[in-house]
Structure formats: structure tokens, C-alpha cells
mmCIF file of N, CA, C and O in Angstrom:
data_model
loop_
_atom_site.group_PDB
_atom_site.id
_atom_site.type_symbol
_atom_site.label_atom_id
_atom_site.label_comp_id
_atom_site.label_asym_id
_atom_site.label_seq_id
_atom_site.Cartn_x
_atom_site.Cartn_y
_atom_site.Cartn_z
ATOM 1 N N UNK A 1 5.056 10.222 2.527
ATOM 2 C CA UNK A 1 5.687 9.381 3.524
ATOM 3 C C UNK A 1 7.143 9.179 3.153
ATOM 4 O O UNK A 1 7.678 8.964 2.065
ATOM 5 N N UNK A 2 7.479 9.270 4.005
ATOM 6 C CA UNK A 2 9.461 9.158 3.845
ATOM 7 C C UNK A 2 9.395 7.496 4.004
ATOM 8 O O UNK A 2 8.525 6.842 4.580
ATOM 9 N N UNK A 3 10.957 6.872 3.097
ATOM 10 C CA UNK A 3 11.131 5.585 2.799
ATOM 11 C C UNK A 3 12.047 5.039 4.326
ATOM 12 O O UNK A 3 12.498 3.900 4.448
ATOM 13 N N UNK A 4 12.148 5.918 5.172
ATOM 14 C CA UNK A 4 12.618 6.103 6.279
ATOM 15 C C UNK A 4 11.482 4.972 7.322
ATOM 16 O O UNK A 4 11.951 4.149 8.108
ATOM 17 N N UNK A 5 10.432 5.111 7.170
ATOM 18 C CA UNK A 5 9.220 4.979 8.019
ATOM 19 C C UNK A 5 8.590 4.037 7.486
ATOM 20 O O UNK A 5 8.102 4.074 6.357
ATOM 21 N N UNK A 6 8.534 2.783 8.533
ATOM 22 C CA UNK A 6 7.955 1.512 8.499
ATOM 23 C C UNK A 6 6.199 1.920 7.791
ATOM 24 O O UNK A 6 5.523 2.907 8.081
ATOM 25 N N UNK A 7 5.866 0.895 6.911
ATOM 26 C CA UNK A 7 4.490 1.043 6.357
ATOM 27 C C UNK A 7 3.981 -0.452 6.772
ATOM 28 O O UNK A 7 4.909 -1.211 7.056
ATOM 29 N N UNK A 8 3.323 -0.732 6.815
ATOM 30 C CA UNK A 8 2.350 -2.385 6.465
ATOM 31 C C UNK A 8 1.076 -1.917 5.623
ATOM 32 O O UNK A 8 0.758 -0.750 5.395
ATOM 33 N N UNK A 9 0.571 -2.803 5.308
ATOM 34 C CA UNK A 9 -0.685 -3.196 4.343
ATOM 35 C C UNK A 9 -1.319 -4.054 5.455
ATOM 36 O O UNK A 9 -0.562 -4.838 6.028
ATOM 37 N N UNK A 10 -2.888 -3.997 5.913
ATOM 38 C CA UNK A 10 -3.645 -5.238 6.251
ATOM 39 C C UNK A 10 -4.860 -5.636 5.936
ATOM 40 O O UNK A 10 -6.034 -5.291 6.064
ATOM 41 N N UNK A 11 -4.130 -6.574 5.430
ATOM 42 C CA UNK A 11 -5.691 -7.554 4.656
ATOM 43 C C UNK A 11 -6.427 -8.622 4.993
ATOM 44 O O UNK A 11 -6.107 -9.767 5.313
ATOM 45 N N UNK A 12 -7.868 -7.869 4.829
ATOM 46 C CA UNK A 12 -8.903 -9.226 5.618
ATOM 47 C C UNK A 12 -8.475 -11.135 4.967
ATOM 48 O O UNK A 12 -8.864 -12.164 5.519
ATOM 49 N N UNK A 13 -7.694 -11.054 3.829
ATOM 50 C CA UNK A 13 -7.550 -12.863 3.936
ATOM 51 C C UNK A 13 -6.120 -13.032 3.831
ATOM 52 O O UNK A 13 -5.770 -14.028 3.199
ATOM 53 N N UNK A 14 -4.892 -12.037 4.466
ATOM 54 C CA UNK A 14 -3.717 -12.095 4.950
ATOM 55 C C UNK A 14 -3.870 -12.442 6.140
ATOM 56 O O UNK A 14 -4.762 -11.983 6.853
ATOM 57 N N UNK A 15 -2.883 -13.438 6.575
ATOM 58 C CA UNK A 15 -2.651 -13.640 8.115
ATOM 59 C C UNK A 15 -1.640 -12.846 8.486
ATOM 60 O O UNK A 15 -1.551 -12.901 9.713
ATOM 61 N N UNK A 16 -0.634 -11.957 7.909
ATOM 62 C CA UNK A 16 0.554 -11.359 8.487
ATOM 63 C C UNK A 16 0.417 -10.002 7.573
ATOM 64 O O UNK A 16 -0.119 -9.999 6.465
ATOM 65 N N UNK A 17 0.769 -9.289 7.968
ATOM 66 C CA UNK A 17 0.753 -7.517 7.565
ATOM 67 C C UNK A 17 1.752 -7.663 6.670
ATOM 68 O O UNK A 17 2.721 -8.331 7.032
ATOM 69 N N UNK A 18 1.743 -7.034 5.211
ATOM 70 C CA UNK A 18 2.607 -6.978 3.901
ATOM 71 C C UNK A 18 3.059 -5.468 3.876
ATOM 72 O O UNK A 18 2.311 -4.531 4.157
ATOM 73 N N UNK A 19 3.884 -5.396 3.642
ATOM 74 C CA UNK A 19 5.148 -4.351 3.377
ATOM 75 C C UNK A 19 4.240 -3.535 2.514
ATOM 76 O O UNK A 19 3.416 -3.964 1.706
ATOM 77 N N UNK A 20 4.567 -2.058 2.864
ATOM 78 C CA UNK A 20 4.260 -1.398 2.260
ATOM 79 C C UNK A 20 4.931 0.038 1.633
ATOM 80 O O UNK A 20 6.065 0.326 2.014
ATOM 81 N N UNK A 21 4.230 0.943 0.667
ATOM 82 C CA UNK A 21 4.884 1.758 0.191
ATOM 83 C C UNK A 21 3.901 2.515 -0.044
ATOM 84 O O UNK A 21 2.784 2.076 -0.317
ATOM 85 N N UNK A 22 4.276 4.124 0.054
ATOM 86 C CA UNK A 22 3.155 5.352 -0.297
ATOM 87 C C UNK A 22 3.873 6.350 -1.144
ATOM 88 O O UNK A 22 4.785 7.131 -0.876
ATOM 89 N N UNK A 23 2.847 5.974 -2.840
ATOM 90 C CA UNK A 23 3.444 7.617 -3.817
ATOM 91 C C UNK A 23 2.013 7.809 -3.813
ATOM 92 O O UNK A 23 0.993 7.132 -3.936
ATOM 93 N N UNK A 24 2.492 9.488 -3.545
ATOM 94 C CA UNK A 24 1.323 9.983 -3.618
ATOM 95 C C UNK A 24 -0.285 9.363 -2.824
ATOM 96 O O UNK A 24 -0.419 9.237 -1.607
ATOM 97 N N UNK A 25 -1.357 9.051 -3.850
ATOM 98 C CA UNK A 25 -2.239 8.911 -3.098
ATOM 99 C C UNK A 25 -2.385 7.495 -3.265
ATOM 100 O O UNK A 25 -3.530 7.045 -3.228
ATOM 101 N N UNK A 26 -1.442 6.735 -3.440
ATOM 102 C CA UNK A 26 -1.301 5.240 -4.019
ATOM 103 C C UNK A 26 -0.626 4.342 -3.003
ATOM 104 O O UNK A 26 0.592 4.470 -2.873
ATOM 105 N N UNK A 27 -1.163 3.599 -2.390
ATOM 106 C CA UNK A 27 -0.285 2.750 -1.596
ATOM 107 C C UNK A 27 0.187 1.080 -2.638
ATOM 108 O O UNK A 27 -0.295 0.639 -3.681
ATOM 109 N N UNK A 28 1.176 0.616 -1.841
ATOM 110 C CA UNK A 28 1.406 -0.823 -2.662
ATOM 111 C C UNK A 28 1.774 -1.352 -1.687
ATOM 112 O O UNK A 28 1.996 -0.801 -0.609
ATOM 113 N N UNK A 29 1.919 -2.848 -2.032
ATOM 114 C CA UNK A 29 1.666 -3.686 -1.066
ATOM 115 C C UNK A 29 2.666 -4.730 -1.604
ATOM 116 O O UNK A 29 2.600 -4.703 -2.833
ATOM 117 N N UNK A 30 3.560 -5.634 -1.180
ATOM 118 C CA UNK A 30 3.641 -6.766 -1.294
ATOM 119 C C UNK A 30 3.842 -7.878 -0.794
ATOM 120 O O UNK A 30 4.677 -8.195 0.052
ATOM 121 N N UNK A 31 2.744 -8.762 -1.534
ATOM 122 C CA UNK A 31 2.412 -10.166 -1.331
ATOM 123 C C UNK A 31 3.714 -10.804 -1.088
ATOM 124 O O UNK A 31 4.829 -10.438 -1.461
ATOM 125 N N UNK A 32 3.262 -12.120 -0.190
ATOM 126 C CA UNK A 32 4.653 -12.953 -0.306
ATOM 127 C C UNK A 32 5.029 -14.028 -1.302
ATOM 128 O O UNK A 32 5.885 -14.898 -1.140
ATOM 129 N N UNK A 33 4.315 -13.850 -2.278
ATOM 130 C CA UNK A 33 4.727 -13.979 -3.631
ATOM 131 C C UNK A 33 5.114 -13.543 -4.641
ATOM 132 O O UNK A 33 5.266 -14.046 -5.754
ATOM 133 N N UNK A 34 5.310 -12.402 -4.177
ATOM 134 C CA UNK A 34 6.147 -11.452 -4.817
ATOM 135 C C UNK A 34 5.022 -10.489 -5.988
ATOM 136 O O UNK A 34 5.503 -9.523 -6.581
ATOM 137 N N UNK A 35 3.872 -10.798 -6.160
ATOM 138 C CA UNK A 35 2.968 -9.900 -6.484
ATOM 139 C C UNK A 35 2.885 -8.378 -5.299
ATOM 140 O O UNK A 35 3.132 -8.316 -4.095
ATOM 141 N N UNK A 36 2.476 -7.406 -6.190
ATOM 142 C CA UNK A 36 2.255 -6.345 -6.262
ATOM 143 C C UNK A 36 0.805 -5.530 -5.931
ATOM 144 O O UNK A 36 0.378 -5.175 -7.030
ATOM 145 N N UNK A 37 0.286 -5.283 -5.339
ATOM 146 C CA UNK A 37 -0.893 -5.136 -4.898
ATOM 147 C C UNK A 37 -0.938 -3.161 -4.737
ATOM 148 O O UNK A 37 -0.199 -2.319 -4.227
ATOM 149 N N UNK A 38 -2.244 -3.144 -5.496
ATOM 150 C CA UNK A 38 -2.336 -1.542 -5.614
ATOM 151 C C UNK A 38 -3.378 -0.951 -5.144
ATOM 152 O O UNK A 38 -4.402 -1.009 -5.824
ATOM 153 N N UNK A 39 -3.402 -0.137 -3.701
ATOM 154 C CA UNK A 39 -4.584 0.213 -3.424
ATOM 155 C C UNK A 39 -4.380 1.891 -3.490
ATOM 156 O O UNK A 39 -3.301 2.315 -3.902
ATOM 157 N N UNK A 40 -5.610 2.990 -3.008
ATOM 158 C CA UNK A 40 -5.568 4.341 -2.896
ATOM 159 C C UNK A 40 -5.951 4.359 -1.901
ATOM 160 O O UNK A 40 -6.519 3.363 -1.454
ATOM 161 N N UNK A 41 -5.797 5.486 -1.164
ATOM 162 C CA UNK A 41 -5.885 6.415 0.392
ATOM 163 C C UNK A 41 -7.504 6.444 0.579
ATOM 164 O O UNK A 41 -8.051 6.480 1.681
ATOM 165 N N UNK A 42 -8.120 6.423 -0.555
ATOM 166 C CA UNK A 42 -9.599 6.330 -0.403
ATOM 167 C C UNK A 42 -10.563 5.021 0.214
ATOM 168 O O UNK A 42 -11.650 5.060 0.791
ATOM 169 N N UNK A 43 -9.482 3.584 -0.249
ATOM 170 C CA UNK A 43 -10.061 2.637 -0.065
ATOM 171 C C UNK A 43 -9.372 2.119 1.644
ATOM 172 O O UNK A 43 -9.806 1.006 1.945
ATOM 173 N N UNK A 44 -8.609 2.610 2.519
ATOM 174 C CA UNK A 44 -8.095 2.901 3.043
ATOM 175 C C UNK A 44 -8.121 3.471 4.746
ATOM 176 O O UNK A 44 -8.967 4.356 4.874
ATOM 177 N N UNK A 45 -7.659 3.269 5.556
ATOM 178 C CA UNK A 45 -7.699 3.671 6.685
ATOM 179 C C UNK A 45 -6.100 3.732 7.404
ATOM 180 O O UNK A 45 -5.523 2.763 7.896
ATOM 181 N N UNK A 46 -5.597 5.063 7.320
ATOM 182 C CA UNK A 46 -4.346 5.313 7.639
ATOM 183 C C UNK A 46 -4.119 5.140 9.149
ATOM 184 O O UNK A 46 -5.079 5.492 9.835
ATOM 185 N N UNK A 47 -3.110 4.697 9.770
ATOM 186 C CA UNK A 47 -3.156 4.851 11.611
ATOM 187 C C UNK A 47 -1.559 4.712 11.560
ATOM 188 O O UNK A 47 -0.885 3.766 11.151
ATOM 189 N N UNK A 48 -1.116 6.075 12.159
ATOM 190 C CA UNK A 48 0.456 6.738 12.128
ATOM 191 C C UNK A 48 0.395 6.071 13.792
ATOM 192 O O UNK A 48 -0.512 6.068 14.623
ATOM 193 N N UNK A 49 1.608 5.605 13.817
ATOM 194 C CA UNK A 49 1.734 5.420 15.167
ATOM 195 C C UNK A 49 3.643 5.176 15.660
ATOM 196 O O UNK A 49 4.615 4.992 14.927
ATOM 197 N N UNK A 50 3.610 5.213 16.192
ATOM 198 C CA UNK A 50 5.183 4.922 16.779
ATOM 199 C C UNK A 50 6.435 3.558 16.148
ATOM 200 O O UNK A 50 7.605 3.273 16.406
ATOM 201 N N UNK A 51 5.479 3.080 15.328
ATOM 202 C CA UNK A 51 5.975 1.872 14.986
ATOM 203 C C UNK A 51 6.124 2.508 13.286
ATOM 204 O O UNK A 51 7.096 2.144 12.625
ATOM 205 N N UNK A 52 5.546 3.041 12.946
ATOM 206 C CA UNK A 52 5.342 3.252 11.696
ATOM 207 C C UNK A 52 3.691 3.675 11.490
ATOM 208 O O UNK A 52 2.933 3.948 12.421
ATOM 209 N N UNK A 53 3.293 3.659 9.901
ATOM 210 C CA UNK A 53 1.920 3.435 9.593
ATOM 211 C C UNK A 53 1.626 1.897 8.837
ATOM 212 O O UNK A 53 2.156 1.021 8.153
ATOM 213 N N UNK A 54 0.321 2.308 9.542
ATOM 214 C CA UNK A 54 -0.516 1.314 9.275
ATOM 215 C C UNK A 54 -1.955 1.278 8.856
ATOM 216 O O UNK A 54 -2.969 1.595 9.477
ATOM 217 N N UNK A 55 -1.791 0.828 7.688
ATOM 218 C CA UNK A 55 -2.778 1.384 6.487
ATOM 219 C C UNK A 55 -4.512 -0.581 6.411
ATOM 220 O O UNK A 55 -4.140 -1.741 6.233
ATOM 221 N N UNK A 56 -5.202 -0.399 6.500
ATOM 222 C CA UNK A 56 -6.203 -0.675 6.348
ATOM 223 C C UNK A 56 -7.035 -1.164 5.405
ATOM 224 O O UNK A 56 -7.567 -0.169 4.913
ATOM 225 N N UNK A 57 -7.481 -2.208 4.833
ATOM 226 C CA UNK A 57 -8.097 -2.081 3.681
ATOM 227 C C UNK A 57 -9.914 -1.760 3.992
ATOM 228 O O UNK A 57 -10.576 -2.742 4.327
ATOM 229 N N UNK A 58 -10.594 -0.471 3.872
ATOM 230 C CA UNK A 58 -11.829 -0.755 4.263
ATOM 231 C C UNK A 58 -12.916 -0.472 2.980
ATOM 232 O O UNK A 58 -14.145 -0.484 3.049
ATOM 233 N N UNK A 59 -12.117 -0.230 1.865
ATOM 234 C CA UNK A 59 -13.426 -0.411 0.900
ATOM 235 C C UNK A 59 -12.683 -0.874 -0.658
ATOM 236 O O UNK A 59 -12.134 -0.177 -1.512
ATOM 237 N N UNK A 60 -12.917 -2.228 -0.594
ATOM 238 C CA UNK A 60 -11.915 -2.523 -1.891
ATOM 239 C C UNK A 60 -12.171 -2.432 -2.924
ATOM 240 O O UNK A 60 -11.236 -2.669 -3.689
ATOM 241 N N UNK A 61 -13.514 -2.057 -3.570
ATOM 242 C CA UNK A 61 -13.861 -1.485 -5.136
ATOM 243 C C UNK A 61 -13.190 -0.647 -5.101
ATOM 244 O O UNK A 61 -12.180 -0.957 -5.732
ATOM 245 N N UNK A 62 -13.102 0.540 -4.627
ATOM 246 C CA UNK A 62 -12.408 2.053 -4.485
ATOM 247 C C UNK A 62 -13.481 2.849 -5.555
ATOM 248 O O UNK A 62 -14.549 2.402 -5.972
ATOM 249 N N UNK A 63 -12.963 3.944 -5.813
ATOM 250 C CA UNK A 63 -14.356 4.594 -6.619
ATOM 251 C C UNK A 63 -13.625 4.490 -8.056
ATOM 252 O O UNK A 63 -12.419 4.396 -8.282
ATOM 253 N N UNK A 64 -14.642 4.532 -8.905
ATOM 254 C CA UNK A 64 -14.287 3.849 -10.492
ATOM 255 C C UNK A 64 -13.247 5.103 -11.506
ATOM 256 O O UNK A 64 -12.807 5.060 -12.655
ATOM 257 N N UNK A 65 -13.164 6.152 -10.390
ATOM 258 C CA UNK A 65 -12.188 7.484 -11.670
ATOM 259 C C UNK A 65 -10.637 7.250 -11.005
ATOM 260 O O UNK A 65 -9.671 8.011 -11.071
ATOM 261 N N UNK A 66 -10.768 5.676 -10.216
ATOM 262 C CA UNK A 66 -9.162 5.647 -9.846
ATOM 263 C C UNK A 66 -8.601 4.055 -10.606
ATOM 264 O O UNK A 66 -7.624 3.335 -10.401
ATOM 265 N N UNK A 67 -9.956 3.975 -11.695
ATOM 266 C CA UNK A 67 -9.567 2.502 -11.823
ATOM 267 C C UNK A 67 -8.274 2.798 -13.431
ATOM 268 O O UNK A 67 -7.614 1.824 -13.793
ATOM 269 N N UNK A 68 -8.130 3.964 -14.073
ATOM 270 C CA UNK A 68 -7.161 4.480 -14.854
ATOM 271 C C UNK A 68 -5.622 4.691 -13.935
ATOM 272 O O UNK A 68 -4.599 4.885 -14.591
ATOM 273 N N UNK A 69 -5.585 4.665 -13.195
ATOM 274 C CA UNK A 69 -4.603 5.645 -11.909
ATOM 275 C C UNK A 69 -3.113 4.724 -13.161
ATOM 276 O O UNK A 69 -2.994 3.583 -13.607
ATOM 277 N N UNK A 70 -2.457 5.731 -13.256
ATOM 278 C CA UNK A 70 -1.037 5.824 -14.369
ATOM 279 C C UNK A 70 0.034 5.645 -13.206
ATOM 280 O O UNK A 70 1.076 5.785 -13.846
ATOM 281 N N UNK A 71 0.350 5.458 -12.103
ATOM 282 C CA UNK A 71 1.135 5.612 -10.658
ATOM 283 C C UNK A 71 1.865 3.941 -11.205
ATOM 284 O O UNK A 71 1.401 2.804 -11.280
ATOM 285 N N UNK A 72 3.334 4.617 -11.530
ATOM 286 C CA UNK A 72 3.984 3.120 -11.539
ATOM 287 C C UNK A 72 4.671 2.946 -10.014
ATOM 288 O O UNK A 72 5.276 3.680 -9.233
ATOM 289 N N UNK A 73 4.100 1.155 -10.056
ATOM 290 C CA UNK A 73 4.672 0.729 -8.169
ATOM 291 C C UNK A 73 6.190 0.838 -7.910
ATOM 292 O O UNK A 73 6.923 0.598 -8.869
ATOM 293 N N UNK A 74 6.873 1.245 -6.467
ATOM 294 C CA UNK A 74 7.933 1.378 -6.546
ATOM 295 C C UNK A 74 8.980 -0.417 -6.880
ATOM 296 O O UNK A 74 8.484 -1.544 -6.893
ATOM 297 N N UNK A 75 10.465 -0.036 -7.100
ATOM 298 C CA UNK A 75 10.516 -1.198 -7.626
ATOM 299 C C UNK A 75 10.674 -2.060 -6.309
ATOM 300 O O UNK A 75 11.042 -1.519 -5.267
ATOM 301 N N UNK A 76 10.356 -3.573 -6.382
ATOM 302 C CA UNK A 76 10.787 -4.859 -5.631
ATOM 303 C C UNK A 76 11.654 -4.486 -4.627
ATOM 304 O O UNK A 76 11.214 -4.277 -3.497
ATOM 305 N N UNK A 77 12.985 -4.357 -4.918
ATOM 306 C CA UNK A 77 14.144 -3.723 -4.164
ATOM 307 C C UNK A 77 13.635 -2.593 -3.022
ATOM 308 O O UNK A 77 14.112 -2.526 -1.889
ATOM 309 N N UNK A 78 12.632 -1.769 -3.513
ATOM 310 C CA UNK A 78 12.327 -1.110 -2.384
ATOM 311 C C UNK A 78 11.733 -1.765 -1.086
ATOM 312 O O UNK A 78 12.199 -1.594 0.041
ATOM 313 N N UNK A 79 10.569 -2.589 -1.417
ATOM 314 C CA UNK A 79 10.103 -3.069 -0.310
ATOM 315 C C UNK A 79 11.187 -4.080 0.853
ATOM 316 O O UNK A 79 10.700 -4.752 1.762
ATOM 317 N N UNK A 80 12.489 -4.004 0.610
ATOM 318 C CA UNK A 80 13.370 -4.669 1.379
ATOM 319 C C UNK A 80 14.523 -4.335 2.524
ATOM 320 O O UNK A 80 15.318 -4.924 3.256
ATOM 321 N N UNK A 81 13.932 -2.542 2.077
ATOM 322 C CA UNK A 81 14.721 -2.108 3.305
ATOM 323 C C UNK A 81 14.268 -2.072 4.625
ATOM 324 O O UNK A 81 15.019 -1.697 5.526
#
């Protein structure tokens, strides 16, 4: 995904869609507390649309050979453009 192209995060106990970011098969998220939230494409439901994408949370264990995943989040500063 190009840094060009609107992302959101949506989460079942968010009331408002959180900023998002995609490396690789890693999405991130951030909270409006400035936490960092790390999900994968697996746990996931992607929907490209005209506005941007919009990513899903539909299985939040994720499977256990992604619970190592080495993917450092992009920095703070990114999520502000």
C-alpha cells in the first residue's frame, strides 16, 4: 500500500476508525492514545474503496506462527499525514 492512500483500522470497542498503516503483511493502528496496535492481513478483512482502505478486525487471536512477527511499526509521525 502506498503512504499516498487513506487506511483506517475498525474495531469492535472503538467508536471512530483509527489511522492506519500497511508493511508488508502487518497492519498498525493508532489508538488515540497514542498506543500502537499490531494486527496481520490474516486476522483481517481488507475493503479498497474510493476513499481509501478499510481494514476489519475479524479474528483477533490471529494464528500462533505470527505471534514472533519481528515487523517494526512505522514511526508516530507517519500516522499524521
Amino acid at each position: 500500500m502506498n503512504a499516498l492512500h487513506k487506511a483506517v483500522l475498525l474495531l469492535p470497542d472503538e467508536s471512530t476508525p483509527l489511522p492506519a498503516r500497511r508493511v508488508l503483511d502487518c497492519v498498525f493502528a493508532l489508538t488515540a492514545s497514542g498506543r500502537i496496535l499490531h494486527y496481520h492481513l490474516g486476522q483481517l478483512h481488507e475493503e479498497i474503496g474510493g476513499d481509501g482502505v478499510r481494514y476489519t478486525l475479524t479474528t483477533p487471536d490471529g494464528a500462533p506462527e505470527r505471534a514472533r512477527c519481528r515487523v517494526i511499526p512505522p514511526l508516530i509521525p507517519e500516522f499524521h499525514r
